[in-house]
PDB file of C-alpha atoms in Angstrom:
ATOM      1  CA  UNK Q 904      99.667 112.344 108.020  1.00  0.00           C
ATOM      2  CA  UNK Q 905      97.318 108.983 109.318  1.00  0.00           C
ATOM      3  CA  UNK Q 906      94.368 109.928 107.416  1.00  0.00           C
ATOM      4  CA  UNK Q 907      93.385 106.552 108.134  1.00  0.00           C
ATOM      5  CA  UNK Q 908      93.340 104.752 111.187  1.00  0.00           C
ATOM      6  CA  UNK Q 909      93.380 101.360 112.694  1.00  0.00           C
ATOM      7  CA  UNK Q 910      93.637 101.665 116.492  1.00  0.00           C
ATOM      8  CA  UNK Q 911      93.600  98.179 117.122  1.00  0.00           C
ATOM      9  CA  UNK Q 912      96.712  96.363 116.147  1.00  0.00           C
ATOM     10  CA  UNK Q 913      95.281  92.820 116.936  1.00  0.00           C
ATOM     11  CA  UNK Q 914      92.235  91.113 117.641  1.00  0.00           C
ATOM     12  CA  UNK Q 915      91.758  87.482 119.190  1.00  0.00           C
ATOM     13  CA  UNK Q 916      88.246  85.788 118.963  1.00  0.00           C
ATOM     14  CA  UNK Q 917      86.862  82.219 119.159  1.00  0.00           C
ATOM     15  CA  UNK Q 918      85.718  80.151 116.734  1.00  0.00           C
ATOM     16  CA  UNK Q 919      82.118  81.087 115.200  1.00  0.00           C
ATOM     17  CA  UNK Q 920      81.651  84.518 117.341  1.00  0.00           C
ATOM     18  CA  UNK Q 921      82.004  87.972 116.181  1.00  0.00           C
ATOM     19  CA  UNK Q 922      84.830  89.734 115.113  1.00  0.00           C
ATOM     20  CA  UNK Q 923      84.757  93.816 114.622  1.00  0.00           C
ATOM     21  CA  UNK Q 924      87.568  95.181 113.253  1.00  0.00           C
ATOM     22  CA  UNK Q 925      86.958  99.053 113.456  1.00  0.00           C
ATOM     23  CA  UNK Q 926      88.578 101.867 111.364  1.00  0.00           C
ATOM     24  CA  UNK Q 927      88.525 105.750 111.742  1.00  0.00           C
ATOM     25  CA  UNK Q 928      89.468 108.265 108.964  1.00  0.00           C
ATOM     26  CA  UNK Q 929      89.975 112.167 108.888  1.00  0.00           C
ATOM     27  CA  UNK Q 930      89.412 113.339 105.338  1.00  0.00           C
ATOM     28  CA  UNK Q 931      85.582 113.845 104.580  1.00  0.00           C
ATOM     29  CA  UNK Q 932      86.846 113.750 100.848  1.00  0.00           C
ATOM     30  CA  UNK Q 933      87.076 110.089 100.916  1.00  0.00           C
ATOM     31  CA  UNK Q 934      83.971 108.591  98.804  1.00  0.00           C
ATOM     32  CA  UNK Q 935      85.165 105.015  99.238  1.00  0.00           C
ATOM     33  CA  UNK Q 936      86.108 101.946 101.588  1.00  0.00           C
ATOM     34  CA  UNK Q 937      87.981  98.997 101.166  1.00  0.00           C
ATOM     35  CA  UNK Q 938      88.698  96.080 103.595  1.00  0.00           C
ATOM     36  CA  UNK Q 939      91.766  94.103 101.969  1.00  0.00           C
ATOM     37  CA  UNK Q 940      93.075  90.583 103.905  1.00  0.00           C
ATOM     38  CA  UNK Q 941      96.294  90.125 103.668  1.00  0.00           C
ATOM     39  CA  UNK Q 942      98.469  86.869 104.039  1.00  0.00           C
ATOM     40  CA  UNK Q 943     102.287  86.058 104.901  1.00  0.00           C
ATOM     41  CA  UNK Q 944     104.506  86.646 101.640  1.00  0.00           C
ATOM     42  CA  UNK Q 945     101.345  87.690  99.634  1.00  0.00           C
ATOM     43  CA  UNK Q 946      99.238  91.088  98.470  1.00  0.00           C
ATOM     44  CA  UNK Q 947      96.100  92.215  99.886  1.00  0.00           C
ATOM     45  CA  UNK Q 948      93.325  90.999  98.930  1.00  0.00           C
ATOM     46  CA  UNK Q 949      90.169  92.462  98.259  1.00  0.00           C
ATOM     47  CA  UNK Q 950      87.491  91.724 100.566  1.00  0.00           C
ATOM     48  CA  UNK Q 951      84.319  94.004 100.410  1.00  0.00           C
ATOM     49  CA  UNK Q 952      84.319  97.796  99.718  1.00  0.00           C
ATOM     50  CA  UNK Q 953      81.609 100.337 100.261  1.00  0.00           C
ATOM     51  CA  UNK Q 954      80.507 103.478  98.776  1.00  0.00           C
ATOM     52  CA  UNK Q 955      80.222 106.924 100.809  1.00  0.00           C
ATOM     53  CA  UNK Q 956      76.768 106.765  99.667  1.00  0.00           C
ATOM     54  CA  UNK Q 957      75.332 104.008 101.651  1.00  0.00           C
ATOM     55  CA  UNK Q 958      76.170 103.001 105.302  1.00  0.00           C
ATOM     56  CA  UNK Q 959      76.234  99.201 104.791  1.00  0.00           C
ATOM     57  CA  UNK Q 960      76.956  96.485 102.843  1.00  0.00           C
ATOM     58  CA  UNK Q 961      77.066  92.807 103.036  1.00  0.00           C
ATOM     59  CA  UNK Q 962      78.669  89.724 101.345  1.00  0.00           C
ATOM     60  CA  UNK Q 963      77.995  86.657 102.913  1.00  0.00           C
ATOM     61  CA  UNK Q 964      79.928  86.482 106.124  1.00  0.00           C
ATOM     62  CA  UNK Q 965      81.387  89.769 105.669  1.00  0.00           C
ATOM     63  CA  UNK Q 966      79.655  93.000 106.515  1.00  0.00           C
ATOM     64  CA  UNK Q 967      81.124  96.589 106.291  1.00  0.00           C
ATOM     65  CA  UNK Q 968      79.045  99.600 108.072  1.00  0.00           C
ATOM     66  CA  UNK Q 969      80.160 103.149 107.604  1.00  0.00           C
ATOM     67  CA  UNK Q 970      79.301 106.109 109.638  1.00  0.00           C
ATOM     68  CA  UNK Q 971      79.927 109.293 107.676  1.00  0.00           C
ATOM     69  CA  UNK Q 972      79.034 111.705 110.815  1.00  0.00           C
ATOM     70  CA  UNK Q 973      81.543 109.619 112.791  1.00  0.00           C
ATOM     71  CA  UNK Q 974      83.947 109.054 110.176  1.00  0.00           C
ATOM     72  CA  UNK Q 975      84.429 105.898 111.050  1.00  0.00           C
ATOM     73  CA  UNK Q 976      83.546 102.460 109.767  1.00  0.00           C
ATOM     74  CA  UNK Q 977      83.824  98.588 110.756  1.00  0.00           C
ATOM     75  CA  UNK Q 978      83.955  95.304 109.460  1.00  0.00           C
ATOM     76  CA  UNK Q 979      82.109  92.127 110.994  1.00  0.00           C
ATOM     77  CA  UNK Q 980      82.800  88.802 110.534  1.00  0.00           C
ATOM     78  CA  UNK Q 981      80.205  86.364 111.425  1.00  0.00           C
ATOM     79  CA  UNK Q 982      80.707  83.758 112.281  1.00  0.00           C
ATOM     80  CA  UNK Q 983      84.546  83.992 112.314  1.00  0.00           C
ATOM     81  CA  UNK Q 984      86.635  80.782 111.213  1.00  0.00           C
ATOM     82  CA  UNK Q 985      90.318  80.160 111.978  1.00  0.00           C
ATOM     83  CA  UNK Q 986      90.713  80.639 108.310  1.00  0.00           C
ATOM     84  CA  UNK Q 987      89.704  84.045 108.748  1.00  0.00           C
ATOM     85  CA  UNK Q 988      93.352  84.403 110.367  1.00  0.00           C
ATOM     86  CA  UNK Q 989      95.123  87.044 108.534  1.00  0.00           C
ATOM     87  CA  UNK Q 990      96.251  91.173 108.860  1.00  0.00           C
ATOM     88  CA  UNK Q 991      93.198  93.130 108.067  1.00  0.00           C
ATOM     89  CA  UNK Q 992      93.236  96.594 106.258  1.00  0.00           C
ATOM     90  CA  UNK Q 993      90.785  99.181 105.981  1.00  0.00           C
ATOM     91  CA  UNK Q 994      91.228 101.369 102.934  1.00  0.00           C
ATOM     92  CA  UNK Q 995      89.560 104.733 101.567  1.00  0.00           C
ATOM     93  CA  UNK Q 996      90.172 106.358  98.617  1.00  0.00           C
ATOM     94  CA  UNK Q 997      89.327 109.943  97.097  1.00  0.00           C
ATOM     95  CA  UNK Q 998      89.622 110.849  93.131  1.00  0.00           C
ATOM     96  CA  UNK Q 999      92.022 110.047  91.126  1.00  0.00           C
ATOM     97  CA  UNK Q1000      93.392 107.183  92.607  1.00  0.00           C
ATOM     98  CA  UNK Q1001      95.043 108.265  95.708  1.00  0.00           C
ATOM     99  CA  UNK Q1002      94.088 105.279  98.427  1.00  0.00           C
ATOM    100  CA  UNK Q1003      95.574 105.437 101.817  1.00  0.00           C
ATOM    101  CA  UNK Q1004      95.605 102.304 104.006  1.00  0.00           C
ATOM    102  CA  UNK Q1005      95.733 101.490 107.908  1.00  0.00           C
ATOM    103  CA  UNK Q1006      98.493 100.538 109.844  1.00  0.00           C
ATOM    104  CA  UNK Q1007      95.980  97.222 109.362  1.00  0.00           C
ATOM    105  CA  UNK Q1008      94.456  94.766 112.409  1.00  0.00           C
ATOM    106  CA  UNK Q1009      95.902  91.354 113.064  1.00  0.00           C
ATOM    107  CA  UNK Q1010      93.096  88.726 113.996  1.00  0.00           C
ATOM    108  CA  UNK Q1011      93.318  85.406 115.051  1.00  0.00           C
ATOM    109  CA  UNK Q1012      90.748  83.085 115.470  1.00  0.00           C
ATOM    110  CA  UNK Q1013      90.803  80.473 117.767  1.00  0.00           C
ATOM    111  CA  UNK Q1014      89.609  76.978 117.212  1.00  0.00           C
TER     112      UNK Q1014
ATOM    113  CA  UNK T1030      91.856  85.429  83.963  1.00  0.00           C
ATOM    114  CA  UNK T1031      95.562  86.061  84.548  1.00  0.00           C
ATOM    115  CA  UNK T1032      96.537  88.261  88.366  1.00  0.00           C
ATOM    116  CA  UNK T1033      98.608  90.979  88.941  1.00  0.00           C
ATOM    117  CA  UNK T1034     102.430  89.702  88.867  1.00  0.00           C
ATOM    118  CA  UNK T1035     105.671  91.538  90.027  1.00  0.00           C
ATOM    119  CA  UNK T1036     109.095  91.034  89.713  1.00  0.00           C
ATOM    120  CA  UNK T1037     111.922  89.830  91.329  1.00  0.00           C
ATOM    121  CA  UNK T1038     110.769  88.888  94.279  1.00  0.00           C
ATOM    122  CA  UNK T1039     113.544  89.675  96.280  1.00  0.00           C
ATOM    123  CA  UNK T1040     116.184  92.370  96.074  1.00  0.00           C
ATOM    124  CA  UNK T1041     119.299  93.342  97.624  1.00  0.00           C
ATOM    125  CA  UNK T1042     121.085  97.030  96.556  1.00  0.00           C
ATOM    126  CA  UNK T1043     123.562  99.290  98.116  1.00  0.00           C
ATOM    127  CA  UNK T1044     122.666 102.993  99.069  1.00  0.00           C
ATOM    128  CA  UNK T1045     123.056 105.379  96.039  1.00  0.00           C
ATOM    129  CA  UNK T1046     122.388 102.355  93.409  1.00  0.00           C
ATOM    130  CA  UNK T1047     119.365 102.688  91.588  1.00  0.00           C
ATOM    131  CA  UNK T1048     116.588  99.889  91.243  1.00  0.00           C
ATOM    132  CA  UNK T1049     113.731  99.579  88.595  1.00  0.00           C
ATOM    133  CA  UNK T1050     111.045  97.027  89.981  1.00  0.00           C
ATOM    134  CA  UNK T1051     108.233  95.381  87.658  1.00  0.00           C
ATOM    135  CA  UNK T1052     104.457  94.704  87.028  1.00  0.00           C
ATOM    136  CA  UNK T1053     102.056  93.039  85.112  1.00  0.00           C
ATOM    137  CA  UNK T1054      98.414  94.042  85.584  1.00  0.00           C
ATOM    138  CA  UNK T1055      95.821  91.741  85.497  1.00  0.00           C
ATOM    139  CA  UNK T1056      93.704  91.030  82.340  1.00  0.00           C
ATOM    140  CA  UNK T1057      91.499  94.266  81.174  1.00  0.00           C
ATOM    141  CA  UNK T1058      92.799  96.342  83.885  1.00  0.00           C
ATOM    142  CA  UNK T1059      94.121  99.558  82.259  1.00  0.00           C
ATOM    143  CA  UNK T1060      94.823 101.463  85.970  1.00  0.00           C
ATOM    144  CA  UNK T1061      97.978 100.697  87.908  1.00  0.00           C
ATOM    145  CA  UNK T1062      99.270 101.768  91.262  1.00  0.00           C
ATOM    146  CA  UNK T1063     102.491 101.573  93.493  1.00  0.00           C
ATOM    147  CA  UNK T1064     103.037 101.586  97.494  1.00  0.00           C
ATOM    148  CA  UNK T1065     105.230 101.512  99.934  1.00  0.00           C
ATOM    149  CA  UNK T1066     104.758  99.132 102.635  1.00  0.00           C
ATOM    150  CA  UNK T1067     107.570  99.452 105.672  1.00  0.00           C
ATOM    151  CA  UNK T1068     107.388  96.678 108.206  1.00  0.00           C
ATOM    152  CA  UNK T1069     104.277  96.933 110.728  1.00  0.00           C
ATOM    153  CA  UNK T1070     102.798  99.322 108.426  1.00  0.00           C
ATOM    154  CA  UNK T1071      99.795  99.744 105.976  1.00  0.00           C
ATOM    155  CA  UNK T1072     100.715 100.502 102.257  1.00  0.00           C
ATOM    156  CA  UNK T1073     101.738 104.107 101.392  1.00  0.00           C
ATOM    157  CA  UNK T1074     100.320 105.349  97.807  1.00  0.00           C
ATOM    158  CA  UNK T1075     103.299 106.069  96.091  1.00  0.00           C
ATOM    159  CA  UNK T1076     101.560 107.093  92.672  1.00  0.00           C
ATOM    160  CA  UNK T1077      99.026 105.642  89.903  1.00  0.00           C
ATOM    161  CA  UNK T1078      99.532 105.195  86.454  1.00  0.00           C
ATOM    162  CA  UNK T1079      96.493 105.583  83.865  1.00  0.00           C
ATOM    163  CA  UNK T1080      96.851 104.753  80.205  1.00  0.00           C
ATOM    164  CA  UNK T1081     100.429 105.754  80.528  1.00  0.00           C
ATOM    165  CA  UNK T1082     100.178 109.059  81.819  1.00  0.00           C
ATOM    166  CA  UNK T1083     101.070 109.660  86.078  1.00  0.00           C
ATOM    167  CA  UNK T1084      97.165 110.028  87.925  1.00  0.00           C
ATOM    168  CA  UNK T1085      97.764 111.217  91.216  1.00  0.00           C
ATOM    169  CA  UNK T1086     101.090 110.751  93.438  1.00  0.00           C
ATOM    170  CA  UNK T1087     101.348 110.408  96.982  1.00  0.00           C
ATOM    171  CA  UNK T1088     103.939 112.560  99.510  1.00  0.00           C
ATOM    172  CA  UNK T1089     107.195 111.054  97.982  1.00  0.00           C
ATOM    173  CA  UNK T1090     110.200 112.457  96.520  1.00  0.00           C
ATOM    174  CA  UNK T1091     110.669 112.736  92.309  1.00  0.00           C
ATOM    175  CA  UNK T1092     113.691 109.683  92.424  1.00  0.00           C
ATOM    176  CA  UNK T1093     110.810 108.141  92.985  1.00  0.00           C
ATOM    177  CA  UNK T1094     109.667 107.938  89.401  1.00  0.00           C
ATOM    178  CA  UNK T1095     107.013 105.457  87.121  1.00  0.00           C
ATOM    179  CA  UNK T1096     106.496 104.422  83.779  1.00  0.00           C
ATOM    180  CA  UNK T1097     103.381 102.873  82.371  1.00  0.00           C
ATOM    181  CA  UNK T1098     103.464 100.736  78.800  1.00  0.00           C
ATOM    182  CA  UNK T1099     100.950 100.474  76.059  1.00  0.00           C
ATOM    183  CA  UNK T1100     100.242  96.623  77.581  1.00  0.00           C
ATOM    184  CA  UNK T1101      99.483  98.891  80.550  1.00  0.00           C
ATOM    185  CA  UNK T1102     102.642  96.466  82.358  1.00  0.00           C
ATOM    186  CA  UNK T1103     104.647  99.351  84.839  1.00  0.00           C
ATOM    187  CA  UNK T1104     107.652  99.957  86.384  1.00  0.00           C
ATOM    188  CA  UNK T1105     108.340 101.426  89.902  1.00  0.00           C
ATOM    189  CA  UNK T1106     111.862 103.211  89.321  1.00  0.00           C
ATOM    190  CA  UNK T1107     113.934 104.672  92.765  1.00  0.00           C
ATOM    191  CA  UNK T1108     117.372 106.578  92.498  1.00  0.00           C
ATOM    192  CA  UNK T1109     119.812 107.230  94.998  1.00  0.00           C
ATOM    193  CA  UNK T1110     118.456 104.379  97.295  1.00  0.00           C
ATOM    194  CA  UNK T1111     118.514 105.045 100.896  1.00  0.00           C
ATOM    195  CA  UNK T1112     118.463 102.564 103.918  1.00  0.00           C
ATOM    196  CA  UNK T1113     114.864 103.960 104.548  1.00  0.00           C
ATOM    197  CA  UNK T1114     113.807 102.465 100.947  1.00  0.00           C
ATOM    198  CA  UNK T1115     113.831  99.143 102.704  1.00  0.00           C
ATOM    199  CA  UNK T1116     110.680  98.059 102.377  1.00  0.00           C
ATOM    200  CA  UNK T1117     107.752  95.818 100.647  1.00  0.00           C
ATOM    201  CA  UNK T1118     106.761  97.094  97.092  1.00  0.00           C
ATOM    202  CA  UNK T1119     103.336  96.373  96.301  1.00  0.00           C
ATOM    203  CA  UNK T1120     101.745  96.757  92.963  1.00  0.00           C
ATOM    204  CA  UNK T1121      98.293  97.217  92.253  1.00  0.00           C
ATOM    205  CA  UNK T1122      95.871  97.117  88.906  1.00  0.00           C
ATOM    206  CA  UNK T1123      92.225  98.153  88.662  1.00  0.00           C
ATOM    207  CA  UNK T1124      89.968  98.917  86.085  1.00  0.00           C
ATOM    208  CA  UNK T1125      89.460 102.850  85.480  1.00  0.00           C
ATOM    209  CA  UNK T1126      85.695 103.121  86.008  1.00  0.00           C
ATOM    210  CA  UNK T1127      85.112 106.054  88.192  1.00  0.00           C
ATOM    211  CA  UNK T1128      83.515 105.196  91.454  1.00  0.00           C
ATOM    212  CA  UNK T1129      85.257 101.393  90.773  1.00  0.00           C
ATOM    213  CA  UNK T1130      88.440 101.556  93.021  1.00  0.00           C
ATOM    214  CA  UNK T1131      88.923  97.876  94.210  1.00  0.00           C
ATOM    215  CA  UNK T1132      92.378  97.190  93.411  1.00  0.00           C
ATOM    216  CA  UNK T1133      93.947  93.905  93.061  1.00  0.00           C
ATOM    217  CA  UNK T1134      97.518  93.606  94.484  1.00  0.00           C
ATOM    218  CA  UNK T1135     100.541  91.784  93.169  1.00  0.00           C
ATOM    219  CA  UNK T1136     102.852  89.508  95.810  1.00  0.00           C
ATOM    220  CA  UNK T1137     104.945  92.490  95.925  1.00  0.00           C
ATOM    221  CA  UNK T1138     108.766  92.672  95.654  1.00  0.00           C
ATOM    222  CA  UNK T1139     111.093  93.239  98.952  1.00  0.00           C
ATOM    223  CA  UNK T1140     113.710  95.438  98.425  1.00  0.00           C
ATOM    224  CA  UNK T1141     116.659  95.886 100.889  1.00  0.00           C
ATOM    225  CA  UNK T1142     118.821  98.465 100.850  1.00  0.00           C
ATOM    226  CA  UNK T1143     122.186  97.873 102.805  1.00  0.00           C
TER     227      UNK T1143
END
């Protein structure tokens, strides 16, 4: 069962536009979202997370926006930076600990 | 601050062997967790581990099985391997602070199974 969602398998932007990665989920028991980067040959890593009970957050370069009604939430990146090159997940978790993951975005980010 | 480490890095069994796979949680993280990841896919919750005692457990079968030591270090133990086992093995630590659930992930360990 996808209970979470990535429809977009990759992304290409330029160099210091936007990127939106978007994210849909199905189980209104989810209370939290997590964007995790991930690398070649390493783990995810954490990137900004956001709490069912707010619809945005924001850390630096990084913003996530989450629409409950919709079930659905995004990440922007602005500006983007080839550096920013990587497999992007969107994660949501419910208690105890059960997270479930995307199939996750690819975005590159031209020079 | 020491980060979440996992071992081997790679490993190669046969179908029917049995494999026990390795973590380390990072400093002052008491909360581990395990997942799948098959190739072109996002990371399937496997199960969690809480001050030794199994938390929550996603849709997999019981020779999938866990252990979690006073050092709150884990191991990710499969039986009977199967070709479908193939796959990336990502470990994860957290701290247990309800409403806290950013995990930090380990490099992972590939398994094959031929």
């Amino acid at each position: 069962d996808q209970q979470v969602k990535q429809n977009s398998p990759s992304l290409s932007v330029q160099e210091g536009r936007i990127s939106i990665l978007n994210c849909d989920y199905t189980n209104s028991m989810f209370d939290y979202f997590l964007w995790y980067k991930k690398y070649p040959a390493e783990g995810p890593t954490f990137l900004i997370s956001i709490s069912s009970i707010k619809d945005k957050n924001e850390d630096g370069r990084f913003t996530v926006f989450l629409n409950k009604s919709a079930k659905h939430l995004s990440l922007h990146i602005v500006p983007s930076q080839p550096g920013d090159s990587a497999v992007y997940f969107c994660a949501a978790s419910a208690p105890p600990g059960d997270m479930r993951f995307g199939a996750g975005t690819r975005l590159t980010v031209k020079p | 601050e020491t980060g979440v480490t996992q071992s081997p890095t790679h490993l190669i069994k046969t179908r029917g062997q049995q494999v026990t796979l390795r973590c380390s949680s990072q400093s002052g993280h008491n909360t581990v967790s395990w997942y799948q990841q098959a190739l072109g896919q996002g990371p399937q919750f496997i199960f969690q581990y809480y001050r030794e005692e199994e938390n929550g457990r996603g849709n997999f079968p019981p020779r999938f099985s866990g252990l979690q030591f006073p050092n709150y270090s884990s191991e990710l133990n499969v039986n009977a391997l199967e070709l479908d086992d193939s796959a990336l093995y990502l470990c994860a630590s957290s701290r247990h602070s309800g409403g806290d659930y950013e995990q930090y992930f380990g490099p992972g360990t590939r398994l094959t199974v031929t």
